[in-house]
Coordinates of C-alpha atoms in Angstrom, one line a residue:
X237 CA 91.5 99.0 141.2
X238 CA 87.8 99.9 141.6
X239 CA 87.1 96.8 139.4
X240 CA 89.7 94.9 141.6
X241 CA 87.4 95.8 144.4
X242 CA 83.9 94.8 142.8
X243 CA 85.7 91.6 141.8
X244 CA 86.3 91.0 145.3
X245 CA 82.6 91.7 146.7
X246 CA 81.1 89.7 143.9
X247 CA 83.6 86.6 145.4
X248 CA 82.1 87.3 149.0
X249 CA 78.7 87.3 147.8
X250 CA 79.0 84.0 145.8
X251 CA 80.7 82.6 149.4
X252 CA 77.5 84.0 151.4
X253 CA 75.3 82.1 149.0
X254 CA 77.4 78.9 147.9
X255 CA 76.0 76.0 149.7
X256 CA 78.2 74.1 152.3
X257 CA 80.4 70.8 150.8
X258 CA 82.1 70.5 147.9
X259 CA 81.7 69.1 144.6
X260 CA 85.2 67.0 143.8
X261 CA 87.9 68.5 145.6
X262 CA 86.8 66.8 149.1
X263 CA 85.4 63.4 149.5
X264 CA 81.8 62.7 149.7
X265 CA 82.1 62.4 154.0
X266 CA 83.9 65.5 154.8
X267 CA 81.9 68.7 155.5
X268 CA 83.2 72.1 154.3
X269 CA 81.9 75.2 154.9
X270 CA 82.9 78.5 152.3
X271 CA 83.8 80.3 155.7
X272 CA 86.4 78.0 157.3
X273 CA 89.5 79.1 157.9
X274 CA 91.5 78.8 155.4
X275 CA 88.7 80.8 152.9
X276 CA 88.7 83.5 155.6
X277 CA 93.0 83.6 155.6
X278 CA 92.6 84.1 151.7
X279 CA 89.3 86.9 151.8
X280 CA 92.0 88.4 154.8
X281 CA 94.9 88.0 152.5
X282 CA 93.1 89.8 149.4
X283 CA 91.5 92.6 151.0
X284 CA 95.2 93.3 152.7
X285 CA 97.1 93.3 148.6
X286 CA 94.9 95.6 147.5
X287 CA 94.3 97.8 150.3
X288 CA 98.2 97.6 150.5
X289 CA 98.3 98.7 146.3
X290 CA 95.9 101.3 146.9
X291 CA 98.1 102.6 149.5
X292 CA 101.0 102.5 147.1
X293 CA 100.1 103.8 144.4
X294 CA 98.5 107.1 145.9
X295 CA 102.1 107.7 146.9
X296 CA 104.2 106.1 144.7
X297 CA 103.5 105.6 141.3
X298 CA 106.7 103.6 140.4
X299 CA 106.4 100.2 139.5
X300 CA 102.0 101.1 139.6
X301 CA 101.7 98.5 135.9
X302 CA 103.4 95.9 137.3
X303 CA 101.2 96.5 141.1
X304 CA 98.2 96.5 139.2
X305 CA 99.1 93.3 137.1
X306 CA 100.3 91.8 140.5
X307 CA 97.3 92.5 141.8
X308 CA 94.8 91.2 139.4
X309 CA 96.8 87.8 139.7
X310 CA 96.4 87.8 143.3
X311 CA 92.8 87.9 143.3
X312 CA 92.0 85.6 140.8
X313 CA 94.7 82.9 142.4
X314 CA 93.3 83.4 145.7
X315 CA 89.5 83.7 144.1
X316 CA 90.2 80.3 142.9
X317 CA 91.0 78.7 145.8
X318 CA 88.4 79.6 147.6
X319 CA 85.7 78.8 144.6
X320 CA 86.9 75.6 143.1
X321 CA 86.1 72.9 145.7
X322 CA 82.0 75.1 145.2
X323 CA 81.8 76.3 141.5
X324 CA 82.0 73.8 138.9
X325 CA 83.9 75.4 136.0
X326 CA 85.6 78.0 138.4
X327 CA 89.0 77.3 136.2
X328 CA 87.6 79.9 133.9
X329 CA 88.8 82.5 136.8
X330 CA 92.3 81.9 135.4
X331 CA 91.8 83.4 132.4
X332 CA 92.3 87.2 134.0
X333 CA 95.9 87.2 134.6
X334 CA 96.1 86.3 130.7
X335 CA 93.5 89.1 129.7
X336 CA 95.4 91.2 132.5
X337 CA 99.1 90.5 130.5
X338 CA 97.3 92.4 127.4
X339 CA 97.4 95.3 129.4
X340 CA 101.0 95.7 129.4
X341 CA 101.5 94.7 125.5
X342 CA 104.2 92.7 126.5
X343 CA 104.6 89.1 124.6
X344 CA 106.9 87.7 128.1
X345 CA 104.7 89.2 130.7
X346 CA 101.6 87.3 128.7
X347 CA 103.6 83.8 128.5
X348 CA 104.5 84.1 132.1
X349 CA 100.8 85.3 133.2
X350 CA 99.7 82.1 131.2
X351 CA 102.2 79.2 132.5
X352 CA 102.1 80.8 136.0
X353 CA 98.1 80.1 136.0
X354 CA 98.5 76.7 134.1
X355 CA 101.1 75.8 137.6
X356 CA 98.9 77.4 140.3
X357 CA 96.0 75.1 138.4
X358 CA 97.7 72.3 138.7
X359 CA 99.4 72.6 142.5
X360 CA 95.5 72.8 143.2
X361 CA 94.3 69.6 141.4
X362 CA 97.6 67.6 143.1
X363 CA 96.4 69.1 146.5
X364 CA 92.7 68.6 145.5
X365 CA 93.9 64.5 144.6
X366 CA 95.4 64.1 148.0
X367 CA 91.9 64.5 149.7
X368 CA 89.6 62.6 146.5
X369 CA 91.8 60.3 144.5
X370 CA 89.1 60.4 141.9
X371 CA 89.2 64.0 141.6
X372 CA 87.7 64.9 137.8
X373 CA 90.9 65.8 135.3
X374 CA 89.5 66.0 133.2
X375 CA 88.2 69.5 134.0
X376 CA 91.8 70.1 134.6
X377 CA 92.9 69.4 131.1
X378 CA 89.8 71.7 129.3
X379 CA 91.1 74.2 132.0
X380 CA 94.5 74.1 130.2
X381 CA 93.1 74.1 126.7
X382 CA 91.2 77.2 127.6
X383 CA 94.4 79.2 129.1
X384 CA 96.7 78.0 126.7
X385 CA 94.0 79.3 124.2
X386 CA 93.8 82.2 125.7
X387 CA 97.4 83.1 125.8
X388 CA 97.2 82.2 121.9
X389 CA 94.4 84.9 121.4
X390 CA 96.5 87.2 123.3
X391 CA 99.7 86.7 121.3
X392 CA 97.5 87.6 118.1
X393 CA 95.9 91.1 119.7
X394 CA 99.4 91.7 120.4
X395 CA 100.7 90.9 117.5
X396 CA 97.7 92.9 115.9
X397 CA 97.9 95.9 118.4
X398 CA 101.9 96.1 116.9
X399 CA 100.9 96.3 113.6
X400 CA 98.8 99.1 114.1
X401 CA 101.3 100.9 116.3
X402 CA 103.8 100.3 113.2
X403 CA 101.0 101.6 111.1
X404 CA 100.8 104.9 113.5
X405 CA 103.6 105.7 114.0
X406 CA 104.3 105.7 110.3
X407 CA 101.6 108.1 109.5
X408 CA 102.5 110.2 112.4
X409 CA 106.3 110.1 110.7
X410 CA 104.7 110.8 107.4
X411 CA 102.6 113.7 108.8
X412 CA 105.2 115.2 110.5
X413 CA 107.5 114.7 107.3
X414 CA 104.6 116.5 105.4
X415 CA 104.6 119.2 107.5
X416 CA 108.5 119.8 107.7
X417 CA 108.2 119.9 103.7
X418 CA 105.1 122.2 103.9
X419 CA 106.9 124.7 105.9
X420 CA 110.7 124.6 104.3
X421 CA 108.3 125.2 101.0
X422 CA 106.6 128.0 102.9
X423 CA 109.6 129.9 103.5
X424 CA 111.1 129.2 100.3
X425 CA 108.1 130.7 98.8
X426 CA 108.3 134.0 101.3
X427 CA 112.4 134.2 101.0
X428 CA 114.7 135.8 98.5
X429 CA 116.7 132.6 97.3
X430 CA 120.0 134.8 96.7
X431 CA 119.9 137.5 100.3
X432 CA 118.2 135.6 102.8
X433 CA 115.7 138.4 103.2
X434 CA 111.8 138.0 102.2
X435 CA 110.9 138.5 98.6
X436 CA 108.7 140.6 96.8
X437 CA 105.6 139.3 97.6
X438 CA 106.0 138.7 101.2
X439 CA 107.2 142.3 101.6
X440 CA 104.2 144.0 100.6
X441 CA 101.5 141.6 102.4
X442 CA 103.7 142.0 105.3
X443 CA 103.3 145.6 104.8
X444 CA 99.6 145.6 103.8
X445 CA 98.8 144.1 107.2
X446 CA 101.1 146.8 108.9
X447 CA 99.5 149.5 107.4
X448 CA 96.1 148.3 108.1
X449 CA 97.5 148.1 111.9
X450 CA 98.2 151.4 112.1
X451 CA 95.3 153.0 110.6
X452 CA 93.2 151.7 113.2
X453 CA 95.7 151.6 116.4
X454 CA 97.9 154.7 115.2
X455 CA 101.4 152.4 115.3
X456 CA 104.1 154.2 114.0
X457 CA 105.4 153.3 110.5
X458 CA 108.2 154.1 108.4
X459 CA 109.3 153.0 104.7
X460 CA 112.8 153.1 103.3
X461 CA 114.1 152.0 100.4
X462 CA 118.2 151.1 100.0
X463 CA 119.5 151.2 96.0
X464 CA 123.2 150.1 95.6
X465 CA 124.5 153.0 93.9
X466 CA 126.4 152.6 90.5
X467 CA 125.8 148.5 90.9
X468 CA 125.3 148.0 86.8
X469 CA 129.1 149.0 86.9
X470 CA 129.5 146.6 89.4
X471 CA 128.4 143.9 87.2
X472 CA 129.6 145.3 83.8
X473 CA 133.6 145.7 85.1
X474 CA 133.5 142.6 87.1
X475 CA 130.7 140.2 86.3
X476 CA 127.5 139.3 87.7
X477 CA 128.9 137.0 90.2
X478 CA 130.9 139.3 92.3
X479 CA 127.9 141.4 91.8
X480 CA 125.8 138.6 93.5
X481 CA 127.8 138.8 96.3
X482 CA 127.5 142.3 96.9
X483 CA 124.1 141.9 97.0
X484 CA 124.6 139.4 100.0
X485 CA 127.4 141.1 101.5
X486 CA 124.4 144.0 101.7
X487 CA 121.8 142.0 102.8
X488 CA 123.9 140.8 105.3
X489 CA 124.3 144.4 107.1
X490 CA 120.7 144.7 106.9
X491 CA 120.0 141.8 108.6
X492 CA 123.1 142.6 111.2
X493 CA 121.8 146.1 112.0
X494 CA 117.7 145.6 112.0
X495 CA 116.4 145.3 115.3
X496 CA 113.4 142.6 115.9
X497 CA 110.4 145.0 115.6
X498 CA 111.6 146.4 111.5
X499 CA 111.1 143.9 108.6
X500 CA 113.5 143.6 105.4
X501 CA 112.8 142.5 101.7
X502 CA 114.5 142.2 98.7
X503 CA 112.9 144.5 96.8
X504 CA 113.9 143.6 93.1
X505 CA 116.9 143.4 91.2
X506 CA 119.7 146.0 93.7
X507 CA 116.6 147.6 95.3
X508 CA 116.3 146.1 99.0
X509 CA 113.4 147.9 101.6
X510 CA 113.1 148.2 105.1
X511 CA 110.2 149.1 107.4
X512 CA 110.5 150.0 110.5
X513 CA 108.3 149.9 113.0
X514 CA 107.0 151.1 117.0
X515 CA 109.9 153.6 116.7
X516 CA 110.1 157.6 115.8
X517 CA 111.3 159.2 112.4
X518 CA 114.4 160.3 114.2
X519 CA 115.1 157.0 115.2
X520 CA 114.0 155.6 112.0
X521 CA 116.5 157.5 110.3
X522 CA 119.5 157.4 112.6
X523 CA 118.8 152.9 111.7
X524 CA 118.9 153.8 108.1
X525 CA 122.1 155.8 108.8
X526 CA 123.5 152.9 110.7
X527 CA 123.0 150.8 107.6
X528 CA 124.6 153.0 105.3
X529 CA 127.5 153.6 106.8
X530 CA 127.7 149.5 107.7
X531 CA 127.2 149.0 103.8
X532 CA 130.1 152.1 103.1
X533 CA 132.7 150.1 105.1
X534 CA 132.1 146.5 103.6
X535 CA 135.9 145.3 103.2
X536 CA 136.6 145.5 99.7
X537 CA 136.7 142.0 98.0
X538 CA 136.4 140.0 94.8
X539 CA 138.2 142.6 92.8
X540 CA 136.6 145.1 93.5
X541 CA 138.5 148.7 93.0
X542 CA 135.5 150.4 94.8
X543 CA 133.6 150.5 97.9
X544 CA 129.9 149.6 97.9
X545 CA 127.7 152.7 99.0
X546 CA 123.8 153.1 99.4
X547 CA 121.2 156.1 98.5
X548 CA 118.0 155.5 101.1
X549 CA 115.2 157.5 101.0
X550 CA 112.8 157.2 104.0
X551 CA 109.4 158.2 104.6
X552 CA 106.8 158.3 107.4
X553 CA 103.4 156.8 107.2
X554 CA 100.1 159.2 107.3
X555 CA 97.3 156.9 108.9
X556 CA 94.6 156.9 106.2
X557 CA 97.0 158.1 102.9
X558 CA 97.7 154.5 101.7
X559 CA 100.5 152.4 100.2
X560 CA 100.4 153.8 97.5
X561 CA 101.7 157.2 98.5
X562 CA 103.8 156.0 100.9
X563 CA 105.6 154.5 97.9
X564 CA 105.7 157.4 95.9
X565 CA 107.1 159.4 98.4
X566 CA 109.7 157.1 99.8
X567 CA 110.5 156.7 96.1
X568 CA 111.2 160.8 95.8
X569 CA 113.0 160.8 98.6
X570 CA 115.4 157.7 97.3
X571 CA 115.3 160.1 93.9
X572 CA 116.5 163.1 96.1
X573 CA 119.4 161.2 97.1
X574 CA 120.6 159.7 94.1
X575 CA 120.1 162.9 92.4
X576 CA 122.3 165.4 95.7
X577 CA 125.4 163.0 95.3
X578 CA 124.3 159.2 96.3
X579 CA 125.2 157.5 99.1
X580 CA 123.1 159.5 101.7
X581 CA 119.8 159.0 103.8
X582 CA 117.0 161.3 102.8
X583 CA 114.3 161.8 105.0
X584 CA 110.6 162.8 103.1
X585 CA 109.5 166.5 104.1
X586 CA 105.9 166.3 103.4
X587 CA 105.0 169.7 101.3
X588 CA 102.7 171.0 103.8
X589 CA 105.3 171.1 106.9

């Protein structure tokens, strides 16, 4: 709109300085002046569109594109009128609802911007031959070439602009494809194919970062490791695919029972571990016990004659001991229950309490 405007004051400058008369629109006896009346009516009528489009579209933006467009085609229609019977070559005015239709990326809205100024041109040069029969049309037709040129130009940036909008969006696509893949392999790379839970690897970065955490803020931390007692059984009396679904039948009670703040891994072969986190020992232990007892009543299924049971052993983390011990100790304390009657949580007694 701000250009709309400048457009606007350049056209009453040029009308301040045109000389009086015209060059082939009037006949050589009649005396025009770039302020008579009908001039003013069309300054009047283009200061009142776009004071009325300013208006509009500070309060409404709907339909604002097609205001704007409308806008741009009223002042170089009106523009027109009031240069051509001064400015030789004033025609090339015309041009602006065509570069204006490029705006909307729209093949219609170009056509129409270009046959509605081809029409308006020539309504003016059939007016213009009522007062000069010997009006020049030839300026008409190079008029016409131009627009029709124009709208030709138009059609190819259009075309062009499509292509790389086609080209755009199929990188985008291809990015975003890309990054789907990146993080599916991601997780696959961080998950235990078989549970659901997170592997190995994943468990003890998870639990590198945790412990760094808590020796410098003091977070609480506890360790517990979950062995599915007599499993080799499991898999000698009725193969190893029943005894892959235990395995997800127990990784699925883990998962049930673990609140948002604890993490759980597949350990390695029927060894899962759990750590909990932002809670007490108590606590810890009463969730550990909670998953025991979850595990102990798994309905019995897939032939098998015996229900699936648990030893845990749980420890607390020491800020400053390291992972290390916090394994070894969580690993007695799995030992202590396997070796007092299995399926059981045993809670680490440090030696010095």
């Amino acid at each position: 709109m701000n250009g709309y405007w400048a457009s606007f004051l350049v056209l009453l400058t040029a009308q301040c300085l045109l000389p009086s008369s015209g060059h082939a629109f009037f006949s050589p006896e009649t005396y025009v002046s770039t302020f008579d009346l009908p001039y003013l009516v069309s300054d009047f009528l283009i200061v009142l569109f776009l004071a009325g489009t300013e208006v509009w579209l500070r309060f409404n933006y709907k339909y604002a594109h097609n205001l704007v467009l409308v806008s741009g085609l009223v002042i170089s229609y009106l523009g027109f009128y009031v240069l051509f019977p001064f400015v030789n070559g004033a025609e090339i005015i015309l041009i602006l609802p065509v570069l204006l239709a490029l705006v909307h990326f729209s093949r219609a809205v170009l056509y129409i911007s270009g046959l509605s100024s081809i029409v308006f041109l020539g309504l003016t040069y059939l007016s213009a031959h009522s007062y000069n029969p010997r009006i020049d049309w030839l300026g008409f037709g190079i008029a016409v070439i131009y627009i029709v040129l124009g709208v030709l130009v138009g059609r190819a940036i259009l075309e062009r602009s499509q292509e790389l909008r086609s080209s755009m969006e199929s990188l985008v696509k291809s990015e975003q494809k890309l990054i789907v893949e990146k993080a599916i392999s991601d997780k696959l790379l961080k998950m235990d194919a078989l549970t659901g839970l997170y592997n190995h690897k994943t468990f003890h970065e998870y639990l590198e970062n945790l412990i760094l955490h808590c020796d410098t803020n003091g977070v609480p931390l506890h360790l517990a490791l979950l062995d599915i007692d007599n499993f080799k059984k499991v898999n000698d009396t009725y193969g190893h695919w029943v005894g892959d679904v235990v395995l997800k039948d127990v990784a699925g009670c883990i998962t049930e029972l673990l609140s948002p703040n604890n993490f759980a891994a597949r350990y390695g072969g029927e060894e899962f571990a759990v750590i909990f986190t932002d809670t007490s020992a108590r606590q810890a232990a009463e969730e550990a016990e909670q998953i025991r007892k979850a595990i102990e009543d798994l309905p019995l299924t897939h032939s098998r004659a015996h229900p699936v049971t648990v030893s845990i052993g749980l420890c607390s983390y020491r800020p400053g001991s390291g992972k290390e011990t916090l394994f070894r100790n969580t690993d007695d304390a799995l030992y202590q229950a396997k070796r007092s009657g299995k399926n059981k949580v045993v809670l680490y007694e440090p030696a010095d309490q």
